[in-house]
Amino acid sequence: MKLFKRFFCGLALVTNVYSLQAQDVALIDPQLSNFQNVYNYGVAEVVDGVIEIYSTGNFFLLTKKTYKDFVFKAEVKMPNVEEYNNSGIIFRAQLKPTKDGYQEAVGYQAEVDPSDRKWSGGLYDQARRDWLHPTHPTRSHPDHHFIRDISPQWSEERRKAYKANEWNQYRIECRGSNIKIYLNDVLTTHIIDTKDAEGLIGLQHHGSKELASTGKTNNVVLFRNVTIKELD
């Protein structure tokens, strides 16, 4: 009987330890201590628990830590402005030097696309292979690392997953070469790709011409409830 009790006590202890390890970790704090800016432009600040990002050029607010296998969640809200606006979440990102002595991020990017194209939840390979899913007539360059697109068709359900002028939840799941993107609980992307196994995660502002020319910060991208759960 004692042995029976010890077994279940040990099992409960292991379960509790696993639960602690598998918890979502919040990445937002007032100081943005989990993030870094490797660019010479772009501003990010926290207001009432929400990250506000504005930039004159293509910018990613990147984590300081690299992540391998994980479930990442974030809610994003795009500005209601007339000029072109676009965002995304880069993950397993690598840094490469720029000509002016700074660095920039390259890697997988879950797309936030409020345009009429409606490719939000698609997968773009930033500064490398361009569109991986869905495919673009001239801007898709998969290589030998791209093993398989498990859900190749861009269905009407996926097109309608993004809600304009609202908060949209993204969930990115990476387990080895298996990559999934969910937008508002709709599975929009599922591919097998071996390009990168580990890297940084970043929140994007694609850049505002209005900000560059007038200094007005109307084009602000918002992120909240940013969490990550690392997987064994």
Short mmCIF file of N, CA and C in Angstrom, two decimals, residues 87-173:
data_model
loop_
_atom_site.label_atom_id
_atom_site.label_comp_id
_atom_site.label_asym_id
_atom_site.label_seq_id
_atom_site.Cartn_x
_atom_site.Cartn_y
_atom_site.Cartn_z
N SER A 87 1.63 44.12 -41.51
CA SER A 87 2.39 43.70 -40.34
C SER A 87 2.61 42.20 -40.40
N GLY A 88 3.18 41.67 -39.33
CA GLY A 88 3.42 40.24 -39.28
C GLY A 88 4.15 39.87 -38.00
N ILE A 89 4.37 38.60 -37.85
CA ILE A 89 5.14 38.07 -36.72
C ILE A 89 6.23 37.19 -37.30
N ILE A 90 7.47 37.60 -37.14
CA ILE A 90 8.58 36.82 -37.64
C ILE A 90 8.98 35.83 -36.55
N PHE A 91 9.38 34.62 -36.94
CA PHE A 91 9.76 33.63 -35.94
C PHE A 91 10.87 32.73 -36.48
N ARG A 92 11.60 32.15 -35.54
CA ARG A 92 12.85 31.44 -35.87
C ARG A 92 13.72 32.32 -36.75
N ALA A 93 13.74 33.60 -36.42
CA ALA A 93 14.43 34.59 -37.25
C ALA A 93 15.93 34.61 -36.97
N GLN A 94 16.69 34.90 -38.02
CA GLN A 94 18.14 35.07 -37.92
C GLN A 94 18.48 36.54 -38.19
N LEU A 95 19.61 36.98 -37.65
CA LEU A 95 20.06 38.34 -37.90
C LEU A 95 21.17 38.35 -38.94
N LYS A 96 21.09 39.30 -39.85
CA LYS A 96 22.17 39.48 -40.81
C LYS A 96 22.57 40.95 -40.85
N PRO A 97 23.84 41.25 -41.10
CA PRO A 97 24.29 42.65 -41.09
C PRO A 97 23.76 43.42 -42.29
N THR A 98 23.52 44.70 -42.09
CA THR A 98 23.12 45.59 -43.17
C THR A 98 24.32 46.39 -43.66
N LYS A 99 24.15 47.07 -44.78
CA LYS A 99 25.26 47.83 -45.36
C LYS A 99 25.69 49.00 -44.49
N ASP A 100 24.75 49.53 -43.68
CA ASP A 100 25.08 50.69 -42.84
C ASP A 100 25.53 50.30 -41.44
N GLY A 101 25.87 49.03 -41.25
CA GLY A 101 26.46 48.62 -39.98
C GLY A 101 25.47 48.17 -38.92
N TYR A 102 24.19 48.09 -39.26
CA TYR A 102 23.21 47.60 -38.30
C TYR A 102 22.88 46.14 -38.63
N GLN A 103 21.77 45.64 -38.12
CA GLN A 103 21.34 44.29 -38.41
C GLN A 103 19.87 44.28 -38.81
N GLU A 104 19.46 43.22 -39.50
CA GLU A 104 18.06 43.06 -39.85
C GLU A 104 17.67 41.59 -39.70
N ALA A 105 16.39 41.37 -39.52
CA ALA A 105 15.90 40.02 -39.30
C ALA A 105 15.46 39.37 -40.60
N VAL A 106 15.78 38.10 -40.75
CA VAL A 106 15.28 37.29 -41.88
C VAL A 106 14.67 36.02 -41.29
N GLY A 107 13.63 35.52 -41.93
CA GLY A 107 13.05 34.29 -41.43
C GLY A 107 11.57 34.16 -41.72
N TYR A 108 10.97 33.12 -41.15
CA TYR A 108 9.55 32.86 -41.32
C TYR A 108 8.72 34.03 -40.78
N GLN A 109 7.66 34.36 -41.48
CA GLN A 109 6.80 35.45 -41.02
C GLN A 109 5.32 35.10 -41.22
N ALA A 110 4.59 35.08 -40.11
CA ALA A 110 3.13 34.94 -40.19
C ALA A 110 2.56 36.29 -40.61
N GLU A 111 1.87 36.31 -41.72
CA GLU A 111 1.46 37.56 -42.35
C GLU A 111 0.20 38.16 -41.71
N VAL A 112 0.24 39.50 -41.55
CA VAL A 112 -0.95 40.28 -41.20
C VAL A 112 -1.22 41.19 -42.39
N ASP A 113 -2.22 40.84 -43.17
CA ASP A 113 -2.45 41.50 -44.46
C ASP A 113 -3.90 42.01 -44.54
N PRO A 114 -4.13 43.27 -44.16
CA PRO A 114 -5.50 43.81 -44.20
C PRO A 114 -5.95 44.27 -45.59
N SER A 115 -5.14 44.03 -46.61
CA SER A 115 -5.49 44.47 -47.96
C SER A 115 -6.58 43.60 -48.56
N ASP A 116 -7.02 43.97 -49.75
CA ASP A 116 -8.05 43.20 -50.46
C ASP A 116 -7.58 41.80 -50.85
N ARG A 117 -6.28 41.59 -50.84
CA ARG A 117 -5.74 40.27 -51.15
C ARG A 117 -6.14 39.23 -50.10
N LYS A 118 -6.19 39.66 -48.83
CA LYS A 118 -6.64 38.82 -47.72
C LYS A 118 -5.78 37.57 -47.54
N TRP A 119 -4.47 37.81 -47.38
CA TRP A 119 -3.55 36.71 -47.13
C TRP A 119 -3.10 36.67 -45.68
N SER A 120 -3.84 37.26 -44.78
CA SER A 120 -3.51 37.18 -43.36
C SER A 120 -3.50 35.73 -42.91
N GLY A 121 -2.47 35.37 -42.14
CA GLY A 121 -2.31 33.99 -41.72
C GLY A 121 -1.47 33.17 -42.67
N GLY A 122 -1.08 33.78 -43.80
CA GLY A 122 -0.17 33.12 -44.72
C GLY A 122 1.25 33.15 -44.19
N LEU A 123 2.15 32.47 -44.89
CA LEU A 123 3.55 32.37 -44.46
C LEU A 123 4.47 32.97 -45.51
N TYR A 124 5.20 34.00 -45.08
CA TYR A 124 6.17 34.68 -45.94
C TYR A 124 7.56 34.42 -45.37
N ASP A 125 8.54 34.24 -46.24
CA ASP A 125 9.92 34.05 -45.78
C ASP A 125 10.67 35.36 -46.01
N GLN A 126 10.76 36.16 -44.96
CA GLN A 126 11.28 37.52 -45.03
C GLN A 126 12.73 37.57 -45.51
N ALA A 127 12.94 38.34 -46.59
CA ALA A 127 14.28 38.60 -47.15
C ALA A 127 14.98 37.35 -47.67
N ARG A 128 14.18 36.30 -47.99
CA ARG A 128 14.78 35.08 -48.51
C ARG A 128 13.94 34.49 -49.64
N ARG A 129 12.99 33.62 -49.33
CA ARG A 129 12.26 32.87 -50.36
C ARG A 129 10.90 33.46 -50.68
N ASP A 130 10.56 34.56 -50.04
CA ASP A 130 9.28 35.24 -50.26
C ASP A 130 8.10 34.33 -49.87
N TRP A 131 7.04 34.29 -50.66
CA TRP A 131 5.81 33.61 -50.27
C TRP A 131 5.96 32.09 -50.32
N LEU A 132 5.71 31.45 -49.17
CA LEU A 132 5.69 29.99 -49.10
C LEU A 132 4.27 29.45 -49.12
N HIS A 133 3.35 30.21 -48.50
CA HIS A 133 1.95 29.80 -48.50
C HIS A 133 1.07 31.00 -48.20
N PRO A 134 0.09 31.32 -49.04
CA PRO A 134 -0.15 30.70 -50.35
C PRO A 134 0.95 31.09 -51.34
N THR A 135 0.94 30.50 -52.48
CA THR A 135 1.99 30.80 -53.46
C THR A 135 1.61 32.01 -54.31
N HIS A 136 2.64 32.78 -54.65
CA HIS A 136 2.48 33.98 -55.47
C HIS A 136 2.99 33.67 -56.88
N PRO A 137 2.37 34.23 -57.91
CA PRO A 137 2.77 33.92 -59.29
C PRO A 137 4.24 34.20 -59.57
N THR A 138 4.79 35.26 -58.98
CA THR A 138 6.19 35.62 -59.27
C THR A 138 7.06 35.74 -58.03
N ARG A 139 6.46 35.70 -56.84
CA ARG A 139 7.23 35.94 -55.62
C ARG A 139 7.17 34.74 -54.67
N SER A 140 7.30 33.55 -55.20
CA SER A 140 7.41 32.34 -54.40
C SER A 140 8.62 31.56 -54.88
N HIS A 141 9.59 31.36 -53.97
CA HIS A 141 10.84 30.71 -54.37
C HIS A 141 11.23 29.62 -53.36
N PRO A 142 10.40 28.60 -53.20
CA PRO A 142 10.74 27.52 -52.28
C PRO A 142 12.00 26.78 -52.74
N ASP A 143 12.80 26.33 -51.78
CA ASP A 143 14.01 25.57 -52.11
C ASP A 143 13.90 24.16 -51.54
N HIS A 144 15.03 23.46 -51.44
CA HIS A 144 15.01 22.07 -50.99
C HIS A 144 14.61 21.93 -49.52
N HIS A 145 14.62 23.04 -48.75
CA HIS A 145 14.19 22.99 -47.36
C HIS A 145 12.67 22.90 -47.25
N PHE A 146 11.99 23.35 -48.29
CA PHE A 146 10.52 23.32 -48.28
C PHE A 146 10.08 21.92 -48.66
N ILE A 147 9.65 21.13 -47.67
CA ILE A 147 9.36 19.72 -47.88
C ILE A 147 7.95 19.50 -48.40
N ARG A 148 6.98 20.17 -47.76
CA ARG A 148 5.59 19.89 -48.14
C ARG A 148 4.66 20.97 -47.62
N ASP A 149 3.66 21.31 -48.43
CA ASP A 149 2.55 22.16 -47.99
C ASP A 149 1.37 21.23 -47.75
N ILE A 150 1.02 21.05 -46.47
CA ILE A 150 -0.02 20.10 -46.11
C ILE A 150 -1.42 20.64 -46.43
N SER A 151 -1.53 21.96 -46.51
CA SER A 151 -2.85 22.56 -46.78
C SER A 151 -2.69 23.63 -47.85
N PRO A 152 -2.45 23.23 -49.10
CA PRO A 152 -2.04 24.19 -50.13
C PRO A 152 -3.10 25.18 -50.58
N GLN A 153 -4.37 24.82 -50.51
CA GLN A 153 -5.39 25.71 -51.05
C GLN A 153 -5.69 26.85 -50.09
N TRP A 154 -5.80 28.06 -50.65
CA TRP A 154 -6.17 29.23 -49.84
C TRP A 154 -7.68 29.37 -49.91
N SER A 155 -8.35 28.78 -48.94
CA SER A 155 -9.79 28.66 -48.97
C SER A 155 -10.48 29.97 -48.56
N GLU A 156 -11.77 30.02 -48.79
CA GLU A 156 -12.55 31.19 -48.41
C GLU A 156 -12.57 31.36 -46.90
N GLU A 157 -12.56 30.27 -46.16
CA GLU A 157 -12.51 30.35 -44.70
C GLU A 157 -11.23 31.05 -44.24
N ARG A 158 -10.14 30.76 -44.89
CA ARG A 158 -8.88 31.40 -44.54
C ARG A 158 -8.87 32.88 -44.93
N ARG A 159 -9.43 33.17 -46.06
CA ARG A 159 -9.51 34.56 -46.50
C ARG A 159 -10.31 35.42 -45.52
N LYS A 160 -11.31 34.81 -44.91
CA LYS A 160 -12.20 35.56 -44.03
C LYS A 160 -11.81 35.49 -42.56
N ALA A 161 -10.70 34.82 -42.26
CA ALA A 161 -10.31 34.64 -40.85
C ALA A 161 -9.93 35.97 -40.20
N TYR A 162 -9.31 36.86 -40.95
CA TYR A 162 -8.90 38.17 -40.41
C TYR A 162 -10.10 39.10 -40.32
N LYS A 163 -10.22 39.82 -39.20
CA LYS A 163 -11.31 40.75 -38.97
C LYS A 163 -10.76 42.19 -38.96
N ALA A 164 -11.14 42.96 -39.96
CA ALA A 164 -10.64 44.33 -40.08
C ALA A 164 -11.07 45.19 -38.90
N ASN A 165 -10.16 46.05 -38.45
CA ASN A 165 -10.40 47.02 -37.37
C ASN A 165 -10.74 46.35 -36.03
N GLU A 166 -10.36 45.09 -35.89
CA GLU A 166 -10.58 44.38 -34.64
C GLU A 166 -9.26 43.76 -34.17
N TRP A 167 -9.27 43.27 -32.94
CA TRP A 167 -8.15 42.48 -32.45
C TRP A 167 -8.21 41.09 -33.07
N ASN A 168 -7.09 40.64 -33.59
CA ASN A 168 -6.99 39.32 -34.21
C ASN A 168 -5.93 38.49 -33.50
N GLN A 169 -6.31 37.28 -33.11
CA GLN A 169 -5.36 36.43 -32.39
C GLN A 169 -4.60 35.51 -33.34
N TYR A 170 -3.28 35.54 -33.22
CA TYR A 170 -2.42 34.63 -33.96
C TYR A 170 -1.85 33.59 -32.99
N ARG A 171 -1.80 32.36 -33.46
CA ARG A 171 -1.13 31.29 -32.72
C ARG A 171 -0.19 30.57 -33.67
N ILE A 172 1.08 30.56 -33.33
CA ILE A 172 2.11 29.94 -34.16
C ILE A 172 2.66 28.75 -33.40
N GLU A 173 2.61 27.58 -34.02
CA GLU A 173 3.10 26.36 -33.40
C GLU A 173 4.26 25.80 -34.23
#
